[in-house]
Amino acid sequence: MRTRRLYALFGLLATLLGVATGHFVASLLNPASSPVLAVGSAVIDLTPTPVKEWAIAQFGTKDKPILIGSVLLGVLVLAAVAGVVARRRFRDGAILLTALVAVPVVAVLTRPTVEALDLVPTAATALTGLGALWLLDSRARGVPESEEPATPGVGGEAAAGPTRRGVVIAMGALAGAAAALGGTGRWIQKYRARAEDIDLPAAADAARPLPKGLDDQVP
């Protein structure tokens, strides 16, 4: 069951779960430290002005999502490659997957205001992604290469072996966890960004009180 396409999916699932976990952890600590937002901000800052102007002219207000989406698409392609590499040697695939985490680490560290706590989401991304890839790899290596794909309604239990079913269940569980963590993290960030929840700092040089009777003169 150790096919290239399957392991490419392993790399994608592991990366998506890692990114979703980092996004969720960042929503609880500091939303700006989210790997997705940190990389997106860095991409926007590093994009040459002519490219920005071209993107605005072509896509209007959707220029930033398209720029960020292009980078994330490239990351997912490399994640799929990492999964394929892990098919023959898990350590090599894990190293490549870890190297991808270096991108958000650099993006977080280059922010104007950065604290040690801001690295926690990226650490959660790396640990979760590697753990997911290891889990899927260990499940797939237990399936004999000669085992035929499961066909619903044909062959009963013999056609749908428990080991193969376990791989499918693990993939579905990780995909569901990625969707749940990513969606929850996004909701928390929106909730924390409400106007009524913003706590403005006190003025360093407070203005003098308005003259008395001014309310009757000015609407």
PDB file of C-alpha atoms in Angstrom:
ATOM      1  CA  MET A   1       0.000   0.000   0.000  1.00  0.00           C
ATOM      2  CA  ARG A   2       3.083   2.221  -0.106  1.00  0.00           C
ATOM      3  CA  THR A   3       2.284   4.051  -3.362  1.00  0.00           C
ATOM      4  CA  ARG A   4       3.608   7.467  -4.315  1.00  0.00           C
ATOM      5  CA  ARG A   5       0.172   9.044  -4.557  1.00  0.00           C
ATOM      6  CA  LEU A   6      -0.754   7.765  -1.131  1.00  0.00           C
ATOM      7  CA  TYR A   7       2.388   9.167   0.443  1.00  0.00           C
ATOM      8  CA  ALA A   8       1.884  12.479  -1.359  1.00  0.00           C
ATOM      9  CA  LEU A   9      -1.482  12.638   0.408  1.00  0.00           C
ATOM     10  CA  PHE A  10       0.283  11.782   3.659  1.00  0.00           C
ATOM     11  CA  GLY A  11       2.550  14.795   3.228  1.00  0.00           C
ATOM     12  CA  LEU A  12      -0.389  17.062   2.422  1.00  0.00           C
ATOM     13  CA  LEU A  13      -2.456  15.855   5.383  1.00  0.00           C
ATOM     14  CA  ALA A  14       0.466  16.147   7.796  1.00  0.00           C
ATOM     15  CA  THR A  15       1.215  19.698   6.653  1.00  0.00           C
ATOM     16  CA  LEU A  16      -2.420  20.818   6.733  1.00  0.00           C
ATOM     17  CA  LEU A  17      -2.861  19.414  10.231  1.00  0.00           C
ATOM     18  CA  GLY A  18       0.344  21.077  11.395  1.00  0.00           C
ATOM     19  CA  VAL A  19      -0.637  24.455   9.958  1.00  0.00           C
ATOM     20  CA  ALA A  20      -4.149  24.188  11.426  1.00  0.00           C
ATOM     21  CA  THR A  21      -2.703  23.337  14.838  1.00  0.00           C
ATOM     22  CA  GLY A  22      -0.313  26.278  14.703  1.00  0.00           C
ATOM     23  CA  HIS A  23      -3.153  28.582  13.661  1.00  0.00           C
ATOM     24  CA  PHE A  24      -5.272  27.357  16.566  1.00  0.00           C
ATOM     25  CA  VAL A  25      -2.482  27.765  19.131  1.00  0.00           C
ATOM     26  CA  ALA A  26      -1.723  31.253  17.817  1.00  0.00           C
ATOM     27  CA  SER A  27      -5.372  32.255  18.192  1.00  0.00           C
ATOM     28  CA  LEU A  28      -5.072  31.511  21.919  1.00  0.00           C
ATOM     29  CA  LEU A  29      -1.738  33.293  22.383  1.00  0.00           C
ATOM     30  CA  ASN A  30      -1.010  35.932  19.740  1.00  0.00           C
ATOM     31  CA  PRO A  31      -2.925  35.770  16.438  1.00  0.00           C
ATOM     32  CA  ALA A  32      -0.112  37.544  14.590  1.00  0.00           C
ATOM     33  CA  SER A  33       2.218  34.617  15.380  1.00  0.00           C
ATOM     34  CA  SER A  34       0.131  32.217  13.311  1.00  0.00           C
ATOM     35  CA  PRO A  35       2.344  30.520  10.691  1.00  0.00           C
ATOM     36  CA  VAL A  36      -0.193  31.373   7.984  1.00  0.00           C
ATOM     37  CA  LEU A  37      -0.504  35.050   8.928  1.00  0.00           C
ATOM     38  CA  ALA A  38       3.222  35.468   9.565  1.00  0.00           C
ATOM     39  CA  VAL A  39       4.148  34.033   6.168  1.00  0.00           C
ATOM     40  CA  GLY A  40       1.383  36.034   4.494  1.00  0.00           C
ATOM     41  CA  SER A  41       2.591  39.301   6.019  1.00  0.00           C
ATOM     42  CA  ALA A  42       6.184  38.531   5.048  1.00  0.00           C
ATOM     43  CA  VAL A  43       5.148  37.735   1.475  1.00  0.00           C
ATOM     44  CA  ILE A  44       3.254  41.001   1.164  1.00  0.00           C
ATOM     45  CA  ASP A  45       6.164  42.981   2.593  1.00  0.00           C
ATOM     46  CA  LEU A  46       8.748  41.308   0.330  1.00  0.00           C
ATOM     47  CA  THR A  47       6.696  41.469  -2.860  1.00  0.00           C
ATOM     48  CA  PRO A  48       8.155  44.115  -5.234  1.00  0.00           C
ATOM     49  CA  THR A  49       5.993  47.190  -5.754  1.00  0.00           C
ATOM     50  CA  PRO A  50       5.498  46.571  -9.517  1.00  0.00           C
ATOM     51  CA  VAL A  51       4.189  43.092  -8.755  1.00  0.00           C
ATOM     52  CA  LYS A  52       1.820  44.485  -6.117  1.00  0.00           C
ATOM     53  CA  GLU A  53       0.540  47.099  -8.553  1.00  0.00           C
ATOM     54  CA  TRP A  54       0.030  44.473 -11.253  1.00  0.00           C
ATOM     55  CA  ALA A  55      -1.829  42.206  -8.808  1.00  0.00           C
ATOM     56  CA  ILE A  56      -4.071  45.088  -7.692  1.00  0.00           C
ATOM     57  CA  ALA A  57      -4.808  45.999 -11.315  1.00  0.00           C
ATOM     58  CA  GLN A  58      -5.646  42.392 -12.203  1.00  0.00           C
ATOM     59  CA  PHE A  59      -7.409  41.152  -9.076  1.00  0.00           C
ATOM     60  CA  GLY A  60      -8.521  44.296  -7.212  1.00  0.00           C
ATOM     61  CA  THR A  61      -9.070  43.739  -3.499  1.00  0.00           C
ATOM     62  CA  LYS A  62      -8.300  40.023  -3.884  1.00  0.00           C
ATOM     63  CA  ASP A  63      -4.618  40.654  -4.586  1.00  0.00           C
ATOM     64  CA  LYS A  64      -3.389  39.752  -1.077  1.00  0.00           C
ATOM     65  CA  PRO A  65      -5.280  36.431  -0.811  1.00  0.00           C
ATOM     66  CA  ILE A  66      -3.965  35.446  -4.241  1.00  0.00           C
ATOM     67  CA  LEU A  67      -0.357  36.301  -3.335  1.00  0.00           C
ATOM     68  CA  ILE A  68      -0.594  34.391  -0.060  1.00  0.00           C
ATOM     69  CA  GLY A  69      -2.440  31.521  -1.713  1.00  0.00           C
ATOM     70  CA  SER A  70       0.318  31.172  -4.312  1.00  0.00           C
ATOM     71  CA  VAL A  71       2.907  30.765  -1.563  1.00  0.00           C
ATOM     72  CA  LEU A  72       0.758  28.260   0.333  1.00  0.00           C
ATOM     73  CA  LEU A  73       0.249  26.298  -2.880  1.00  0.00           C
ATOM     74  CA  GLY A  74       4.007  26.050  -3.267  1.00  0.00           C
ATOM     75  CA  VAL A  75       4.301  24.864   0.337  1.00  0.00           C
ATOM     76  CA  LEU A  76       1.697  22.159  -0.257  1.00  0.00           C
ATOM     77  CA  VAL A  77       3.556  20.961  -3.352  1.00  0.00           C
ATOM     78  CA  LEU A  78       6.745  20.635  -1.313  1.00  0.00           C
ATOM     79  CA  ALA A  79       4.745  18.883   1.420  1.00  0.00           C
ATOM     80  CA  ALA A  80       3.573  16.314  -1.114  1.00  0.00           C
ATOM     81  CA  VAL A  81       7.191  15.832  -2.212  1.00  0.00           C
ATOM     82  CA  ALA A  82       8.185  15.317   1.439  1.00  0.00           C
ATOM     83  CA  GLY A  83       5.550  12.615   1.715  1.00  0.00           C
ATOM     84  CA  VAL A  84       6.844  10.833  -1.382  1.00  0.00           C
ATOM     85  CA  VAL A  85      10.411  11.020  -0.047  1.00  0.00           C
ATOM     86  CA  ALA A  86       9.248   9.524   3.262  1.00  0.00           C
ATOM     87  CA  ARG A  87       7.936   6.519   1.330  1.00  0.00           C
ATOM     88  CA  ARG A  88      11.430   5.073   0.956  1.00  0.00           C
ATOM     89  CA  ARG A  89      13.124   6.652   3.956  1.00  0.00           C
ATOM     90  CA  PHE A  90      11.000   8.296   6.605  1.00  0.00           C
ATOM     91  CA  ARG A  91      13.872  10.325   8.046  1.00  0.00           C
ATOM     92  CA  ASP A  92      14.513  12.139   4.767  1.00  0.00           C
ATOM     93  CA  GLY A  93      10.854  13.037   4.387  1.00  0.00           C
ATOM     94  CA  ALA A  94      10.709  14.239   7.989  1.00  0.00           C
ATOM     95  CA  ILE A  95      13.772  16.453   7.419  1.00  0.00           C
ATOM     96  CA  LEU A  96      12.181  18.030   4.347  1.00  0.00           C
ATOM     97  CA  LEU A  97       8.920  18.572   6.216  1.00  0.00           C
ATOM     98  CA  THR A  98      10.809  20.181   9.098  1.00  0.00           C
ATOM     99  CA  ALA A  99      12.626  22.453   6.638  1.00  0.00           C
ATOM    100  CA  LEU A 100       9.260  23.800   5.509  1.00  0.00           C
ATOM    101  CA  VAL A 101       8.592  24.940   9.085  1.00  0.00           C
ATOM    102  CA  ALA A 102      11.702  27.128   8.845  1.00  0.00           C
ATOM    103  CA  VAL A 103       9.740  29.462   6.553  1.00  0.00           C
ATOM    104  CA  PRO A 104       7.169  30.551   9.198  1.00  0.00           C
ATOM    105  CA  VAL A 105       9.930  30.591  11.857  1.00  0.00           C
ATOM    106  CA  VAL A 106      11.878  33.177   9.864  1.00  0.00           C
ATOM    107  CA  ALA A 107       8.669  35.087   9.138  1.00  0.00           C
ATOM    108  CA  VAL A 108       7.821  35.238  12.853  1.00  0.00           C
ATOM    109  CA  LEU A 109      11.337  36.232  13.913  1.00  0.00           C
ATOM    110  CA  THR A 110      11.461  39.096  11.403  1.00  0.00           C
ATOM    111  CA  ARG A 111       8.296  40.716  12.738  1.00  0.00           C
ATOM    112  CA  PRO A 112       8.836  44.184  14.302  1.00  0.00           C
ATOM    113  CA  THR A 113       7.651  43.001  17.714  1.00  0.00           C
ATOM    114  CA  VAL A 114       8.474  39.394  18.500  1.00  0.00           C
ATOM    115  CA  GLU A 115       8.552  37.501  21.779  1.00  0.00           C
ATOM    116  CA  ALA A 116       9.710  34.009  22.693  1.00  0.00           C
ATOM    117  CA  LEU A 117       6.073  32.938  23.081  1.00  0.00           C
ATOM    118  CA  ASP A 118       5.474  33.712  19.396  1.00  0.00           C
ATOM    119  CA  LEU A 119       7.517  30.641  18.433  1.00  0.00           C
ATOM    120  CA  VAL A 120       5.131  28.270  20.212  1.00  0.00           C
ATOM    121  CA  PRO A 121       2.664  28.037  17.256  1.00  0.00           C
ATOM    122  CA  THR A 122       5.452  27.146  14.822  1.00  0.00           C
ATOM    123  CA  ALA A 123       6.774  24.533  17.256  1.00  0.00           C
ATOM    124  CA  ALA A 124       3.262  23.079  17.495  1.00  0.00           C
ATOM    125  CA  THR A 125       3.105  23.052  13.691  1.00  0.00           C
ATOM    126  CA  ALA A 126       6.352  21.085  13.402  1.00  0.00           C
ATOM    127  CA  LEU A 127       5.555  18.550  16.125  1.00  0.00           C
ATOM    128  CA  THR A 128       2.009  17.912  14.911  1.00  0.00           C
ATOM    129  CA  GLY A 129       3.031  17.615  11.260  1.00  0.00           C
ATOM    130  CA  LEU A 130       5.839  15.171  12.002  1.00  0.00           C
ATOM    131  CA  GLY A 131       3.612  13.163  14.326  1.00  0.00           C
ATOM    132  CA  ALA A 132       0.886  12.916  11.701  1.00  0.00           C
ATOM    133  CA  LEU A 133       3.350  11.839   9.007  1.00  0.00           C
ATOM    134  CA  TRP A 134       4.824   9.191  11.321  1.00  0.00           C
ATOM    135  CA  LEU A 135       1.364   7.883  12.204  1.00  0.00           C
ATOM    136  CA  LEU A 136       0.295   7.553   8.581  1.00  0.00           C
ATOM    137  CA  ASP A 137       3.605   6.014   7.555  1.00  0.00           C
ATOM    138  CA  SER A 138       3.486   3.426  10.338  1.00  0.00           C
ATOM    139  CA  ARG A 139      -0.066   2.475   9.372  1.00  0.00           C
ATOM    140  CA  ALA A 140       0.759   2.132   5.669  1.00  0.00           C
ATOM    141  CA  ARG A 141       3.875   0.027   6.220  1.00  0.00           C
ATOM    142  CA  GLY A 142       1.753  -2.616   7.924  1.00  0.00           C
ATOM    143  CA  VAL A 143      -0.296  -3.265   4.772  1.00  0.00           C
ATOM    144  CA  PRO A 144       1.077  -5.984   2.449  1.00  0.00           C
ATOM    145  CA  GLU A 145       2.030  -4.734  -1.009  1.00  0.00           C
ATOM    146  CA  SER A 146      -0.070  -7.499  -2.611  1.00  0.00           C
ATOM    147  CA  GLU A 147      -3.274  -6.563  -0.813  1.00  0.00           C
ATOM    148  CA  GLU A 148      -6.011  -5.621  -3.248  1.00  0.00           C
ATOM    149  CA  PRO A 149      -7.878  -2.324  -2.784  1.00  0.00           C
ATOM    150  CA  ALA A 150     -11.057  -2.593  -0.745  1.00  0.00           C
ATOM    151  CA  THR A 151     -14.220  -2.781  -2.826  1.00  0.00           C
ATOM    152  CA  PRO A 152     -17.456  -1.936  -0.973  1.00  0.00           C
ATOM    153  CA  GLY A 153     -19.993  -4.737  -1.135  1.00  0.00           C
ATOM    154  CA  VAL A 154     -17.567  -7.246  -2.694  1.00  0.00           C
ATOM    155  CA  GLY A 155     -15.641  -9.862  -0.783  1.00  0.00           C
ATOM    156  CA  GLY A 156     -16.859  -8.890   2.695  1.00  0.00           C
ATOM    157  CA  GLU A 157     -14.204  -8.609   5.344  1.00  0.00           C
ATOM    158  CA  ALA A 158     -11.543 -10.198   3.146  1.00  0.00           C
ATOM    159  CA  ALA A 159     -11.709  -7.342   0.645  1.00  0.00           C
ATOM    160  CA  ALA A 160     -11.650  -4.653   3.293  1.00  0.00           C
ATOM    161  CA  GLY A 161      -8.841  -5.703   5.572  1.00  0.00           C
ATOM    162  CA  PRO A 162      -8.591  -4.091   8.979  1.00  0.00           C
ATOM    163  CA  THR A 163      -5.115  -2.686   8.305  1.00  0.00           C
ATOM    164  CA  ARG A 164      -6.142  -0.910   5.116  1.00  0.00           C
ATOM    165  CA  ARG A 165      -9.289   0.312   6.811  1.00  0.00           C
ATOM    166  CA  GLY A 166      -7.141   1.659   9.621  1.00  0.00           C
ATOM    167  CA  VAL A 167      -5.134   3.754   7.168  1.00  0.00           C
ATOM    168  CA  VAL A 168      -8.303   5.230   5.683  1.00  0.00           C
ATOM    169  CA  ILE A 169      -9.733   5.928   9.135  1.00  0.00           C
ATOM    170  CA  ALA A 170      -6.488   7.603  10.230  1.00  0.00           C
ATOM    171  CA  MET A 171      -6.478   9.812   7.130  1.00  0.00           C
ATOM    172  CA  GLY A 172     -10.096  10.799   7.701  1.00  0.00           C
ATOM    173  CA  ALA A 173      -9.494  11.527  11.372  1.00  0.00           C
ATOM    174  CA  LEU A 174      -6.493  13.737  10.615  1.00  0.00           C
ATOM    175  CA  ALA A 175      -8.385  15.584   7.880  1.00  0.00           C
ATOM    176  CA  GLY A 176     -11.292  16.189  10.257  1.00  0.00           C
ATOM    177  CA  ALA A 177      -8.947  17.370  12.993  1.00  0.00           C
ATOM    178  CA  ALA A 178      -7.264  19.789  10.583  1.00  0.00           C
ATOM    179  CA  ALA A 179     -10.618  21.250   9.525  1.00  0.00           C
ATOM    180  CA  ALA A 180     -11.827  21.538  13.125  1.00  0.00           C
ATOM    181  CA  LEU A 181      -8.635  23.151  14.450  1.00  0.00           C
ATOM    182  CA  GLY A 182      -8.318  25.527  11.516  1.00  0.00           C
ATOM    183  CA  GLY A 183     -11.965  26.587  11.700  1.00  0.00           C
ATOM    184  CA  THR A 184     -11.886  27.015  15.466  1.00  0.00           C
ATOM    185  CA  GLY A 185      -8.693  29.049  15.306  1.00  0.00           C
ATOM    186  CA  ARG A 186     -10.180  31.337  12.684  1.00  0.00           C
ATOM    187  CA  TRP A 187     -13.339  31.833  14.763  1.00  0.00           C
ATOM    188  CA  ILE A 188     -11.325  32.646  17.893  1.00  0.00           C
ATOM    189  CA  GLN A 189      -9.241  35.190  15.997  1.00  0.00           C
ATOM    190  CA  LYS A 190     -12.350  36.903  14.645  1.00  0.00           C
ATOM    191  CA  TYR A 191     -13.909  36.886  18.110  1.00  0.00           C
ATOM    192  CA  ARG A 192     -10.817  38.450  19.681  1.00  0.00           C
ATOM    193  CA  ALA A 193     -10.696  41.114  16.950  1.00  0.00           C
ATOM    194  CA  ARG A 194     -14.127  42.536  17.830  1.00  0.00           C
ATOM    195  CA  ALA A 195     -14.135  46.291  18.316  1.00  0.00           C
ATOM    196  CA  GLU A 196     -15.574  46.021  21.834  1.00  0.00           C
ATOM    197  CA  ASP A 197     -12.705  43.736  22.859  1.00  0.00           C
ATOM    198  CA  ILE A 198      -9.952  46.132  21.800  1.00  0.00           C
ATOM    199  CA  ASP A 199      -8.218  47.671  24.815  1.00  0.00           C
ATOM    200  CA  LEU A 200      -6.573  50.945  23.789  1.00  0.00           C
ATOM    201  CA  PRO A 201      -3.558  52.054  25.850  1.00  0.00           C
ATOM    202  CA  ALA A 202      -3.829  55.129  28.046  1.00  0.00           C
ATOM    203  CA  ALA A 203      -2.622  58.374  26.506  1.00  0.00           C
ATOM    204  CA  ALA A 204       0.917  59.328  27.498  1.00  0.00           C
ATOM    205  CA  ASP A 205       0.003  63.034  27.321  1.00  0.00           C
ATOM    206  CA  ALA A 206      -3.680  63.456  28.138  1.00  0.00           C
ATOM    207  CA  ALA A 207      -5.514  66.420  26.613  1.00  0.00           C
ATOM    208  CA  ARG A 208      -6.967  69.106  28.834  1.00  0.00           C
ATOM    209  CA  PRO A 209     -10.686  68.949  29.668  1.00  0.00           C
ATOM    210  CA  LEU A 210     -12.971  70.798  27.235  1.00  0.00           C
ATOM    211  CA  PRO A 211     -14.193  74.216  28.415  1.00  0.00           C
ATOM    212  CA  LYS A 212     -17.458  74.182  30.334  1.00  0.00           C
ATOM    213  CA  GLY A 213     -20.540  75.143  28.364  1.00  0.00           C
ATOM    214  CA  LEU A 214     -19.039  74.004  25.075  1.00  0.00           C
ATOM    215  CA  ASP A 215     -21.720  71.313  24.673  1.00  0.00           C
ATOM    216  CA  ASP A 216     -24.393  73.997  24.307  1.00  0.00           C
ATOM    217  CA  GLN A 217     -22.445  75.809  21.561  1.00  0.00           C
ATOM    218  CA  VAL A 218     -21.281  72.903  19.399  1.00  0.00           C
ATOM    219  CA  PRO A 219     -23.712  70.203  18.129  1.00  0.00           C
TER     220      PRO A 219
END
